[in-house]
Backbone as CSV, one residue per row, in Angstrom:
resi,resn,N_x,N_y,N_z,CA_x,CA_y,CA_z,C_x,C_y,C_z
1,MET,14.780,12.979,12.698,14.006,12.053,11.930,13.112,11.186,12.806
2,ILE,12.049,10.711,12.287,11.091,9.862,12.986,11.300,8.416,12.562
3,ASN,11.410,7.485,13.522,11.598,6.058,13.153,10.220,5.420,13.033
4,ASP,10.248,4.180,12.550,8.992,3.459,12.230,8.124,3.305,13.478
5,ARG,8.724,2.985,14.611,7.969,2.791,15.885,7.263,4.122,16.268
6,GLU,7.983,5.216,16.132,7.428,6.496,16.481,6.264,6.879,15.563
7,LEU,6.386,6.508,14.299,5.288,6.780,13.356,4.020,6.044,13.785
8,GLU,4.168,4.794,14.275,3.046,4.007,14.732,2.396,4.634,15.967
9,VAL,3.247,5.169,16.872,2.752,5.853,18.042,1.918,7.049,17.613
10,LEU,2.408,7.855,16.635,1.692,9.004,16.151,0.349,8.615,15.546
11,ILE,0.355,7.556,14.730,-0.905,7.104,14.102,-1.913,6.720,15.176
12,ASN,-1.480,6.014,16.232,-2.363,5.576,17.312,-2.890,6.782,18.077
13,GLU,-2.037,7.763,18.363,-2.464,8.928,19.135,-3.458,9.745,18.380
14,VAL,-3.271,9.924,17.118,-4.202,10.691,16.234,-5.546,10.016,16.224
15,PHE,-5.536,8.701,16.171,-6.816,7.992,16.152,-7.485,8.076,17.504
16,GLU,-6.716,7.922,18.635,-7.300,7.911,19.943,-7.888,9.286,20.299
17,TYR,-7.185,10.353,19.956,-7.594,11.692,20.364,-8.603,12.350,19.380
18,HIS,-8.435,12.036,18.104,-9.224,12.784,17.108,-10.074,11.894,16.205
19,GLY,-9.891,10.558,16.300,-10.712,9.683,15.449,-10.281,9.581,14.002
20,PHE,-9.164,10.173,13.676,-8.662,10.079,12.279,-7.738,8.856,12.189
21,ASP,-8.115,7.982,11.239,-7.398,6.704,11.166,-6.438,6.721,9.958
22,PHE,-5.175,6.859,10.229,-4.173,6.863,9.141,-3.467,5.492,9.010
23,SER,-4.016,4.456,9.727,-3.308,3.207,9.779,-3.211,2.510,8.431
24,GLY,-4.124,2.811,7.508,-4.076,2.172,6.222,-3.330,2.965,5.130
25,TYR,-2.734,4.099,5.529,-2.024,4.909,4.566,-0.662,4.282,4.262
26,SER,-0.174,4.499,3.065,1.189,4.089,2.728,2.192,4.616,3.703
27,ARG,2.930,3.701,4.410,3.829,4.197,5.480,4.965,5.102,4.912
28,ALA,5.491,4.779,3.753,6.596,5.588,3.228,6.107,7.011,2.926
29,SER,4.952,7.134,2.273,4.435,8.428,1.969,4.078,9.218,3.164
30,LEU,3.417,8.585,4.160,2.986,9.213,5.391,4.205,9.690,6.177
31,LYS,5.244,8.842,6.243,6.412,9.183,7.015,7.137,10.368,6.425
32,ARG,7.196,10.464,5.114,7.850,11.602,4.445,7.144,12.904,4.829
33,ARG,5.837,12.892,4.840,5.118,14.113,5.107,5.107,14.535,6.568
34,VAL,5.103,13.493,7.473,5.206,13.783,8.899,6.596,14.351,9.250
35,GLU,7.621,13.765,8.600,8.977,14.267,8.858,9.155,15.676,8.349
36,ARG,8.529,15.980,7.238,8.613,17.330,6.691,7.978,18.319,7.676
37,LEU,6.793,17.979,8.219,6.132,18.845,9.212,6.967,18.982,10.472
38,TYR,7.563,17.874,10.884,8.387,17.810,12.115,9.536,18.846,11.989
39,GLN,10.159,18.815,10.835,11.300,19.748,10.589,10.819,21.219,10.395
40,LEU,9.734,21.319,9.646,9.212,22.620,9.365,8.859,23.430,10.662
41,ASP,8.283,22.740,11.611,7.849,23.344,12.857,8.856,23.268,14.019
42,GLY,10.068,22.732,13.681,11.180,22.808,14.625,11.052,22.019,15.922
43,PHE,10.462,20.833,15.839,10.335,19.992,17.084,11.690,19.401,17.414
44,ASN,11.904,19.211,18.702,13.113,18.540,19.178,12.961,17.032,19.311
45,ASN,11.711,16.647,19.585,11.412,15.231,19.717,9.937,14.962,19.443
46,LEU,9.593,13.721,19.298,8.207,13.379,18.943,7.204,13.768,20.042
47,GLY,7.661,13.707,21.287,6.788,14.053,22.398,6.254,15.466,22.275
48,GLU,7.097,16.378,21.882,6.622,17.781,21.700,5.547,17.862,20.639
49,MET,5.735,17.147,19.534,4.767,17.162,18.449,3.463,16.541,18.879
50,LEU,3.532,15.419,19.630,2.320,14.722,20.083,1.514,15.599,21.065
51,THR,2.235,16.310,21.913,1.542,17.187,22.867,0.703,18.243,22.168
52,LYS,1.290,18.836,21.127,0.565,19.861,20.362,-0.638,19.227,19.619
53,ILE,-0.409,18.040,19.075,-1.486,17.357,18.354,-2.639,17.004,19.292
54,ARG,-2.324,16.581,20.553,-3.336,16.198,21.502,-4.122,17.393,22.023
55,LEU,-3.399,18.481,22.321,-3.994,19.573,23.129,-4.408,20.783,22.345
56,GLU,-3.895,20.930,21.105,-4.217,22.161,20.381,-4.946,21.822,19.079
57,PRO,-6.253,22.036,19.069,-7.081,21.718,17.896,-6.569,22.454,16.629
58,THR,-6.093,23.696,16.787,-5.610,24.431,15.644,-4.342,23.775,15.022
59,TYR,-3.532,23.186,15.914,-2.341,22.514,15.406,-2.690,21.183,14.767
60,PHE,-3.632,20.488,15.302,-4.069,19.238,14.668,-4.627,19.544,13.269
61,LYS,-5.395,20.636,13.155,-5.904,21.068,11.829,-4.766,21.323,10.887
62,ARG,-3.703,21.966,11.372,-2.516,22.238,10.549,-1.878,20.926,10.075
63,MET,-1.793,19.946,11.031,-1.177,18.695,10.704,-1.959,18.013,9.561
64,ILE,-3.271,17.973,9.693,-4.102,17.356,8.638,-3.868,18.039,7.298
65,GLU,-3.801,19.365,7.353,-3.612,20.181,6.164,-2.275,19.823,5.489
66,GLU,-1.247,19.611,6.325,0.096,19.403,5.739,0.334,18.007,5.272
67,ILE,-0.274,16.997,5.931,0.096,15.625,5.554,-0.882,14.951,4.682
68,THR,-2.078,15.599,4.414,-2.929,15.037,3.389,-2.521,15.700,2.057
69,VAL,-2.650,14.932,0.987,-2.130,15.372,-0.322,-3.216,16.156,-1.055
70,ASN,-2.878,17.398,-1.466,-3.851,18.270,-2.068,-3.406,18.837,-3.459
71,VAL,-2.762,17.964,-4.202,-2.291,18.393,-5.518,-3.415,18.180,-6.512
72,THR,-3.784,19.248,-7.199,-4.865,19.150,-8.199,-4.770,20.323,-9.156
73,GLU,-5.580,20.268,-10.226,-5.641,21.362,-11.164,-6.923,21.221,-11.951
74,MET,-7.344,22.319,-12.616,-8.605,22.238,-13.415,-8.319,21.462,-14.706
75,PHE,-9.275,20.597,-15.027,-9.186,19.748,-16.208,-7.900,18.952,-16.219
76,ARG,-7.523,18.510,-15.044,-6.281,17.709,-14.884,-6.426,16.404,-15.742
77,ASP,-5.409,16.123,-16.525,-5.438,15.038,-17.501,-6.601,15.311,-18.469
78,PRO,-6.453,16.285,-19.349,-7.515,16.782,-20.222,-8.187,15.674,-21.059
79,LEU,-7.490,14.681,-21.429,-8.084,13.633,-22.245,-9.100,12.804,-21.464
80,PHE,-8.883,12.718,-20.130,-9.891,12.118,-19.254,-11.220,12.888,-19.367
81,TYR,-11.103,14.240,-19.276,-12.282,15.089,-19.368,-12.928,15.031,-20.760
82,LYS,-12.117,14.809,-21.759,-12.633,14.624,-23.103,-13.539,13.369,-23.198
83,VAL,-13.085,12.313,-22.548,-13.891,11.064,-22.464,-15.195,11.349,-21.661
84,LEU,-15.070,12.017,-20.565,-16.285,12.360,-19.814,-17.268,13.210,-20.688
85,ARG,-16.728,14.150,-21.361,-17.524,15.061,-22.204,-18.242,14.314,-23.366
86,GLU,-17.508,13.413,-23.961,-17.999,12.796,-25.221,-18.724,11.464,-25.009
87,GLU,-18.360,10.717,-23.918,-18.900,9.381,-23.731,-19.774,9.181,-22.512
88,ILE,-19.401,9.824,-21.424,-20.121,9.606,-20.144,-21.290,10.589,-19.923
89,ILE,-21.017,11.868,-20.158,-22.088,12.880,-19.897,-23.325,12.652,-20.808
90,PRO,-23.168,12.218,-22.059,-24.355,11.959,-22.866,-25.223,10.827,-22.257
91,VAL,-24.625,9.893,-21.591,-25.363,8.820,-20.953,-26.054,9.396,-19.696
92,LEU,-25.327,10.186,-18.910,-25.948,10.786,-17.711,-27.124,11.717,-18.093
93,ALA,-27.052,12.293,-19.271,-28.080,13.218,-19.731,-29.436,12.546,-19.823
94,THR,-29.500,11.229,-19.956,-30.760,10.489,-20.054,-31.443,10.356,-18.722
95,LYS,-30.771,10.657,-17.639,-31.361,10.521,-16.309,-32.177,11.752,-15.918
96,PRO,-33.214,11.578,-15.139,-34.055,12.733,-14.692,-33.292,13.688,-13.765
97,PHE,-32.360,13.094,-12.972,-31.580,13.909,-12.065,-30.202,13.252,-11.912
98,ILE,-29.109,14.021,-11.840,-27.785,13.448,-11.826,-27.087,13.787,-10.500
99,ARG,-26.640,12.753,-9.785,-25.897,12.960,-8.580,-24.449,12.540,-8.793
100,LEU,-23.542,13.433,-8.417,-22.077,13.179,-8.609,-21.413,13.332,-7.240
101,TRP,-20.316,12.552,-7.087,-19.544,12.624,-5.850,-18.074,12.732,-6.202
102,HIS,-17.450,13.880,-5.846,-16.014,14.009,-5.941,-15.451,13.674,-4.564
103,ALA,-14.862,12.506,-4.429,-14.273,12.038,-3.155,-12.816,12.426,-3.120
104,GLY,-12.402,13.127,-2.028,-11.023,13.580,-1.972,-10.870,14.752,-2.944
105,CYS,-11.713,15.753,-2.852,-11.793,16.805,-3.886,-10.701,17.858,-3.704
106,ALA,-9.935,17.858,-2.584,-8.894,18.800,-2.320,-9.448,20.216,-2.445
107,SER,-8.753,21.146,-3.125,-9.174,22.523,-3.149,-10.248,22.802,-4.225
108,GLY,-10.712,21.809,-4.877,-11.897,21.950,-5.682,-11.816,22.236,-7.157
109,GLU,-10.596,22.305,-7.667,-10.439,22.647,-9.115,-11.172,21.640,-9.987
110,GLU,-11.101,20.358,-9.669,-11.751,19.330,-10.522,-13.264,19.401,-10.348
111,VAL,-13.746,19.879,-9.199,-15.203,19.975,-9.013,-15.778,21.049,-9.942
112,TYR,-15.041,22.174,-10.013,-15.465,23.278,-10.932,-15.334,22.835,-12.385
113,SER,-14.322,22.017,-12.682,-14.176,21.498,-14.051,-15.399,20.672,-14.451
114,MET,-15.855,19.847,-13.552,-17.041,19.019,-13.849,-18.266,19.857,-13.983
115,ALA,-18.405,20.899,-13.154,-19.592,21.785,-13.247,-19.589,22.478,-14.617
116,ILE,-18.408,22.889,-15.127,-18.316,23.523,-16.441,-18.808,22.532,-17.515
117,LEU,-18.326,21.258,-17.441,-18.764,20.264,-18.418,-20.286,20.111,-18.399
118,LEU,-20.827,20.046,-17.200,-22.291,19.854,-17.113,-23.065,21.103,-17.647
119,GLN,-22.527,22.259,-17.307,-23.192,23.478,-17.797,-23.168,23.557,-19.336
120,GLU,-22.049,23.148,-19.926,-21.961,23.206,-21.408,-22.845,22.146,-22.035
121,ALA,-23.208,21.136,-21.245,-24.156,20.121,-21.795,-25.554,20.451,-21.393
122,ASN,-25.769,21.598,-20.793,-27.110,22.041,-20.350,-27.698,21.066,-19.306
123,LEU,-26.852,20.527,-18.439,-27.278,19.542,-17.474,-27.064,19.955,-16.012
124,LEU,-26.387,21.122,-15.835,-26.025,21.516,-14.490,-27.287,21.773,-13.643
125,GLN,-28.346,22.280,-14.262,-29.533,22.631,-13.499,-30.234,21.407,-12.923
126,LYS,-29.971,20.224,-13.526,-30.591,19.011,-12.938,-29.521,18.073,-12.318
127,SER,-28.421,18.697,-11.849,-27.358,17.953,-11.236,-27.082,18.486,-9.840
128,LEU,-26.518,17.608,-8.999,-25.995,18.001,-7.716,-24.622,17.332,-7.487
129,ILE,-23.632,18.178,-7.218,-22.243,17.697,-7.083,-21.886,17.726,-5.610
130,TYR,-21.652,16.552,-5.032,-21.154,16.442,-3.636,-19.652,16.415,-3.707
131,ALA,-18.997,17.302,-2.971,-17.518,17.339,-2.976,-17.028,17.217,-1.568
132,THR,-16.239,16.189,-1.288,-15.813,15.878,0.085,-14.322,15.746,0.165
133,ASP,-13.788,15.997,1.355,-12.393,15.838,1.609,-12.200,15.652,3.146
134,ILE,-11.100,15.101,3.528,-10.779,14.924,4.924,-10.240,16.240,5.542
135,ASN,-9.825,17.135,4.679,-9.073,18.344,5.105,-10.014,19.572,5.073
136,PRO,-10.405,20.108,6.238,-11.348,21.257,6.272,-10.784,22.542,5.693
137,VAL,-9.464,22.696,5.718,-8.860,23.917,5.201,-9.018,23.987,3.689
138,VAL,-8.681,22.902,3.013,-8.830,22.954,1.505,-10.289,23.020,1.084
139,LEU,-11.171,22.425,1.933,-12.572,22.549,1.616,-13.087,24.003,1.604
140,ASP,-12.523,24.741,2.560,-12.885,26.178,2.591,-12.458,26.875,1.316
141,THR,-11.249,26.536,0.778,-10.793,27.112,-0.503,-11.757,26.706,-1.632
142,ALA,-12.125,25.428,-1.607,-13.036,24.907,-2.658,-14.387,25.618,-2.663
143,LYS,-14.917,25.853,-1.485,-16.207,26.555,-1.388,-16.178,27.931,-2.002
144,LYS,-15.029,28.600,-1.827,-14.939,29.970,-2.296,-14.801,30.044,-3.811
145,GLY,-14.223,28.997,-4.413,-14.009,29.007,-5.879,-13.045,30.076,-6.331
146,ILE,-12.059,30.355,-5.522,-11.062,31.389,-5.856,-9.684,30.744,-6.015
147,PHE,-9.081,30.870,-7.176,-7.821,30.238,-7.468,-6.863,31.235,-8.069
148,PRO,-5.535,30.941,-7.970,-4.516,31.917,-8.456,-4.688,32.196,-9.967
149,LEU,-4.650,33.473,-10.270,-4.836,33.905,-11.681,-3.739,33.348,-12.571
150,GLN,-2.520,33.199,-11.992,-1.382,32.713,-12.747,-1.581,31.333,-13.335
151,MET,-2.552,30.546,-12.734,-2.822,29.197,-13.216,-3.779,29.163,-14.368
152,MET,-4.433,30.247,-14.677,-5.554,30.232,-15.653,-5.045,29.940,-17.068
153,LYS,-3.823,30.326,-17.407,-3.282,30.002,-18.727,-3.223,28.501,-18.916
154,GLN,-2.687,27.821,-17.899,-2.565,26.359,-17.994,-4.001,25.702,-17.973
155,TYR,-4.877,26.199,-17.127,-6.202,25.620,-17.017,-6.981,25.881,-18.329
156,SER,-6.775,27.045,-18.916,-7.438,27.318,-20.191,-7.029,26.344,-21.301
157,GLU,-5.683,26.014,-21.289,-5.167,25.077,-22.259,-5.708,23.665,-21.981
158,ASN,-5.773,23.259,-20.727,-6.367,21.992,-20.365,-7.819,21.896,-20.826
159,TYR,-8.522,22.980,-20.603,-9.949,23.050,-20.998,-10.118,22.903,-22.518
160,ARG,-9.228,23.554,-23.277,-9.284,23.473,-24.731,-9.014,22.035,-25.225
161,ILE,-7.991,21.410,-24.627,-7.647,20.008,-25.014,-8.761,19.065,-24.673
162,SER,-9.524,19.357,-23.595,-10.631,18.535,-23.177,-11.852,18.644,-24.139
163,GLY,-11.771,19.561,-25.052,-12.888,19.721,-26.003,-13.701,20.961,-25.784
164,GLY,-13.231,21.795,-24.845,-13.967,23.053,-24.590,-13.871,24.034,-25.731
165,LYS,-14.988,24.656,-26.057,-15.072,25.535,-27.223,-15.219,27.009,-26.845
166,LYS,-15.554,27.271,-25.597,-15.831,28.662,-25.200,-14.554,29.390,-24.771
167,ASP,-14.698,30.651,-24.459,-13.580,31.393,-23.903,-13.563,31.091,-22.397
168,PHE,-12.494,30.434,-21.959,-12.470,29.966,-20.603,-12.608,31.135,-19.578
169,SER,-12.145,32.274,-19.940,-12.216,33.437,-19.052,-13.643,33.885,-18.783
170,ASP,-14.623,33.407,-19.543,-16.027,33.732,-19.306,-16.505,33.150,-17.993
171,TYR,-15.777,32.091,-17.499,-16.249,31.403,-16.270,-15.779,32.050,-14.985
172,TYR,-14.870,33.014,-15.060,-14.362,33.598,-13.850,-14.179,35.126,-13.994
173,THR,-14.080,35.789,-12.811,-13.754,37.198,-12.770,-12.394,37.413,-12.164
174,ALA,-11.509,38.134,-12.844,-10.157,38.297,-12.346,-10.062,39.534,-11.467
175,ASN,-9.383,39.397,-10.350,-9.258,40.524,-9.409,-8.078,40.246,-8.447
176,TYR,-7.166,41.248,-8.357,-6.044,41.170,-7.412,-5.288,39.869,-7.444
177,GLY,-5.023,39.356,-8.657,-4.177,38.206,-8.831,-4.907,36.859,-8.617
178,PHE,-6.220,36.951,-8.472,-7.017,35.732,-8.296,-8.152,35.647,-9.335
179,ALA,-8.592,34.437,-9.542,-9.765,34.238,-10.382,-10.904,33.636,-9.570
180,LYS,-12.009,34.369,-9.513,-13.218,33.871,-8.768,-14.192,33.264,-9.759
181,PHE,-14.480,32.007,-9.616,-15.406,31.330,-10.533,-16.831,31.635,-10.226
182,SER,-17.651,31.622,-11.261,-19.020,32.081,-11.200,-19.857,31.272,-10.180
183,SER,-20.734,31.960,-9.483,-21.605,31.288,-8.511,-22.641,30.456,-9.231
184,ASP,-22.805,30.637,-10.523,-23.699,29.783,-11.296,-23.213,28.326,-11.241
185,LEU,-21.920,28.159,-11.102,-21.306,26.817,-10.981,-21.452,26.265,-9.561
186,SER,-21.076,27.088,-8.580,-21.042,26.600,-7.155,-22.404,26.345,-6.562
187,VAL,-23.465,26.980,-7.121,-24.777,26.800,-6.538,-25.258,25.384,-6.596
188,LYS,-24.663,24.569,-7.441,-25.024,23.115,-7.564,-24.025,22.207,-6.842
189,MET,-23.252,22.817,-5.945,-22.195,22.007,-5.221,-22.539,21.957,-3.737
190,VAL,-22.290,20.837,-3.109,-22.392,20.653,-1.662,-21.035,20.187,-1.163
191,PHE,-20.378,20.972,-0.315,-19.048,20.621,0.204,-19.194,20.110,1.642
192,SER,-18.463,19.060,1.964,-18.582,18.486,3.264,-17.348,17.658,3.651
193,GLU,-16.971,17.638,4.889,-15.880,16.769,5.365,-16.315,15.300,5.296
194,HIS,-15.438,14.447,4.801,-15.741,13.054,4.727,-14.387,12.297,4.694
195,ASN,-14.272,11.305,5.568,-13.074,10.518,5.674,-13.314,9.179,4.974
196,LEU,-12.617,8.909,3.908,-12.825,7.641,3.162,-12.432,6.433,3.998
197,VAL,-11.686,6.637,5.056,-11.213,5.534,5.870,-12.302,5.111,6.868
198,SER,-13.004,6.083,7.434,-13.907,5.744,8.552,-15.378,6.052,8.323
199,ASP,-15.660,6.916,7.357,-17.084,7.335,7.136,-17.761,6.460,6.129
200,GLY,-19.039,6.380,6.202,-19.805,5.472,5.350,-20.430,6.172,4.168
201,SER,-21.276,5.429,3.481,-21.993,5.908,2.266,-23.088,6.905,2.750
202,PHE,-23.340,7.913,1.956,-24.326,8.917,2.384,-25.346,9.283,1.289
203,ASN,-25.257,8.591,0.133,-26.235,8.818,-0.957,-26.010,7.787,-2.042
204,GLU,-26.826,7.807,-3.043,-26.624,6.942,-4.230,-26.242,7.846,-5.420
205,PHE,-25.149,7.516,-6.065,-24.578,8.395,-7.071,-24.584,7.740,-8.489
206,ASP,-24.620,8.621,-9.498,-24.521,8.142,-10.876,-23.086,8.112,-11.305
207,ILE,-22.270,8.880,-10.689,-20.785,8.839,-10.977,-20.044,9.330,-9.748
208,ILE,-18.977,8.571,-9.448,-18.074,8.907,-8.337,-16.720,9.158,-8.984
209,LEU,-16.090,10.281,-8.631,-14.735,10.605,-9.080,-13.822,10.619,-7.886
210,CYS,-12.815,9.735,-7.863,-11.804,9.730,-6.814,-10.484,9.499,-7.460
211,ARG,-9.799,10.613,-7.844,-8.656,10.494,-8.716,-7.386,10.899,-7.958
212,ASN,-6.427,9.992,-7.996,-5.126,10.239,-7.384,-5.201,10.416,-5.855
213,VAL,-6.097,9.714,-5.229,-6.221,9.645,-3.777,-5.780,8.286,-3.287
214,LEU,-6.258,7.257,-3.961,-6.044,5.844,-3.499,-4.606,5.399,-3.602
215,ILE,-3.777,6.092,-4.412,-2.374,5.722,-4.555,-1.638,5.851,-3.197
216,TYR,-2.242,6.634,-2.284,-1.610,6.814,-0.983,-2.088,5.834,0.074
217,PHE,-3.021,4.931,-0.351,-3.602,3.927,0.568,-2.927,2.601,0.369
218,ASP,-2.847,1.782,1.419,-2.395,0.413,1.216,-3.541,-0.416,0.623
219,LYS,-3.269,-1.690,0.303,-4.236,-2.512,-0.386,-5.541,-2.690,0.398
220,GLU,-5.425,-2.892,1.705,-6.574,-3.106,2.515,-7.453,-1.866,2.542
221,LEU,-6.854,-0.694,2.652,-7.629,0.525,2.648,-8.197,0.849,1.295
222,GLN,-7.511,0.513,0.246,-8.063,0.680,-1.130,-9.316,-0.192,-1.254
223,GLU,-9.238,-1.393,-0.752,-10.379,-2.332,-0.821,-11.582,-1.761,-0.057
224,ARG,-11.279,-1.172,1.106,-12.365,-0.562,1.869,-13.046,0.603,1.112
225,ALA,-12.208,1.396,0.427,-12.683,2.515,-0.341,-13.550,2.021,-1.527
226,PHE,-13.029,0.983,-2.214,-13.804,0.432,-3.330,-15.167,-0.137,-2.865
227,THR,-15.181,-0.725,-1.703,-16.492,-1.216,-1.190,-17.421,-0.069,-0.874
228,LEU,-16.895,0.998,-0.307,-17.701,2.230,-0.083,-18.252,2.749,-1.387
229,PHE,-17.423,2.816,-2.409,-17.884,3.367,-3.706,-18.901,2.416,-4.329
230,ASP,-18.709,1.117,-4.218,-19.634,0.155,-4.736,-21.006,0.371,-4.056
231,ASN,-21.012,0.528,-2.725,-22.245,0.716,-1.982,-22.920,2.066,-2.312
232,SER,-22.153,3.008,-2.833,-22.629,4.353,-3.088,-23.046,4.606,-4.518
233,LEU,-22.758,3.659,-5.404,-23.086,3.810,-6.810,-24.390,3.195,-7.193
234,ALA,-25.179,3.855,-8.008,-26.348,3.209,-8.581,-25.920,2.166,-9.591
235,LYS,-26.778,1.239,-9.868,-26.471,0.253,-10.906,-26.214,0.952,-12.241
236,LEU,-25.203,0.539,-12.929,-24.742,1.149,-14.155,-24.092,2.525,-13.952
237,GLY,-23.762,2.838,-12.696,-23.063,4.067,-12.382,-21.587,3.923,-12.740
238,TYR,-20.912,5.061,-12.741,-19.521,5.128,-13.169,-18.605,5.458,-11.998
239,LEU,-17.392,4.841,-11.992,-16.353,5.190,-11.049,-15.119,5.610,-11.831
240,ALA,-14.689,6.843,-11.559,-13.531,7.381,-12.235,-12.315,7.455,-11.304
241,LEU,-11.228,6.849,-11.706,-10.036,6.772,-10.884,-8.851,7.518,-11.553
242,GLY,-7.773,7.644,-10.773,-6.559,8.300,-11.374,-5.803,7.388,-12.302
243,THR,-4.804,7.958,-12.953,-4.066,7.199,-13.991,-3.324,5.978,-13.424
244,LYS,-2.928,6.019,-12.148,-2.200,4.931,-11.547,-3.034,4.080,-10.623
245,GLU,-4.331,4.251,-10.676,-5.276,3.509,-9.809,-6.137,2.571,-10.657
246,THR,-6.460,1.434,-10.082,-7.239,0.493,-10.856,-8.062,-0.441,-9.944
247,LEU,-9.196,-0.880,-10.486,-9.966,-1.893,-9.782,-9.498,-3.304,-10.046
248,LYS,-8.563,-3.458,-10.974,-7.986,-4.783,-11.210,-7.384,-5.310,-9.942
249,PHE,-7.530,-6.608,-9.758,-6.992,-7.299,-8.600,-7.826,-7.022,-7.328
250,SER,-8.854,-6.204,-7.412,-9.750,-5.998,-6.290,-10.804,-7.105,-6.269
251,SER,-11.356,-7.400,-5.111,-12.416,-8.420,-5.069,-13.694,-7.915,-5.704
252,LEU,-13.775,-6.614,-5.946,-14.958,-6.052,-6.581,-14.848,-5.894,-8.105
253,GLN,-13.733,-6.335,-8.621,-13.502,-6.168,-10.068,-14.625,-6.765,-10.915
254,LYS,-15.156,-7.931,-10.504,-16.186,-8.593,-11.303,-17.490,-7.795,-11.354
255,ARG,-17.648,-6.874,-10.456,-18.878,-6.088,-10.410,-18.844,-4.856,-11.320
256,PHE,-17.679,-4.656,-11.951,-17.477,-3.505,-12.801,-16.889,-3.884,-14.168
257,LYS,-17.184,-3.057,-15.144,-16.609,-3.253,-16.480,-15.679,-2.051,-16.751
258,GLN,-14.482,-2.383,-17.200,-13.500,-1.346,-17.479,-13.830,-0.681,-18.832
259,LEU,-13.935,0.662,-18.826,-14.304,1.337,-20.024,-13.137,2.059,-20.722
260,ASN,-12.192,2.582,-19.921,-11.214,3.477,-20.490,-9.890,3.397,-19.765
261,LYS,-9.033,2.509,-20.251,-7.641,2.379,-19.755,-7.527,2.570,-18.228
262,ASP,-8.272,1.811,-17.505,-8.243,1.835,-16.061,-8.924,3.045,-15.436
263,LYS,-9.171,4.122,-16.191,-9.628,5.355,-15.521,-11.077,5.364,-15.214
264,ILE,-11.921,4.802,-16.058,-13.370,4.819,-15.826,-13.937,3.387,-15.864
265,TRP,-14.737,3.069,-14.818,-15.307,1.767,-14.684,-16.830,1.925,-14.577
266,LYS,-17.557,0.977,-15.134,-19.012,0.997,-15.048,-19.516,-0.175,-14.182
267,LYS,-20.396,0.158,-13.261,-20.921,-0.878,-12.368,-21.922,-1.689,-13.164
268,THR,-21.768,-2.997,-13.154,-22.670,-3.852,-13.949,-23.608,-4.694,-13.087
269,GLU,-23.354,-4.836,-11.782,-24.192,-5.659,-10.963,-24.947,-4.827,-9.976
């Protein structure tokens, strides 16, 4: 097991050698995932693990893959997508061009979900979806748009509950146990590495979606992320958060109006 002091050493080493700053992450959550990796790879002591992290880029990549959280699904929380479909997208439709940012997009299921919503509203052709994550491995998965076929039944049900009327299977081609989603969707996506902790704003967006990422950040880091989102949103733009995330108690709360049970906020200033 790794003690608290050793965890701090690891955080400092990762920042010094690779520039990844985990200092604002929830210590309990980070420690659990580091210990899991420590046991999985059979280290005898922290020194062995740190040596591999310092000297082997492929191992550092593996570490990032294992300790960043990549749990997602298509049309996750379908009623959230129903609100997007019925209340938010009609407002976005009035704009000449729509810029969206999925921050912490993981393997991309929610990015493709949004592209489907936009296509069904005949808005995809005038949209651009930026999808970013700290983890280059899951970004590669997202770019390919290939997901396990066994998940399609659940995703199809999520899609239906979200208000989808089409046959969900029209959006993908099934082959060898996988579903490959249409390039008509991905042609409007830009995937890129981005670290919410250390990287800055890179465009002005009409809506930013960052769902179930900030629950792993401490309050200071959440505040930093909210400031980044505020700087990246157009006036009257939307910020969509996860079910357990909120702008309440943030210093930026007064700049936003809550629209939907903590999940969607509208920038008012």
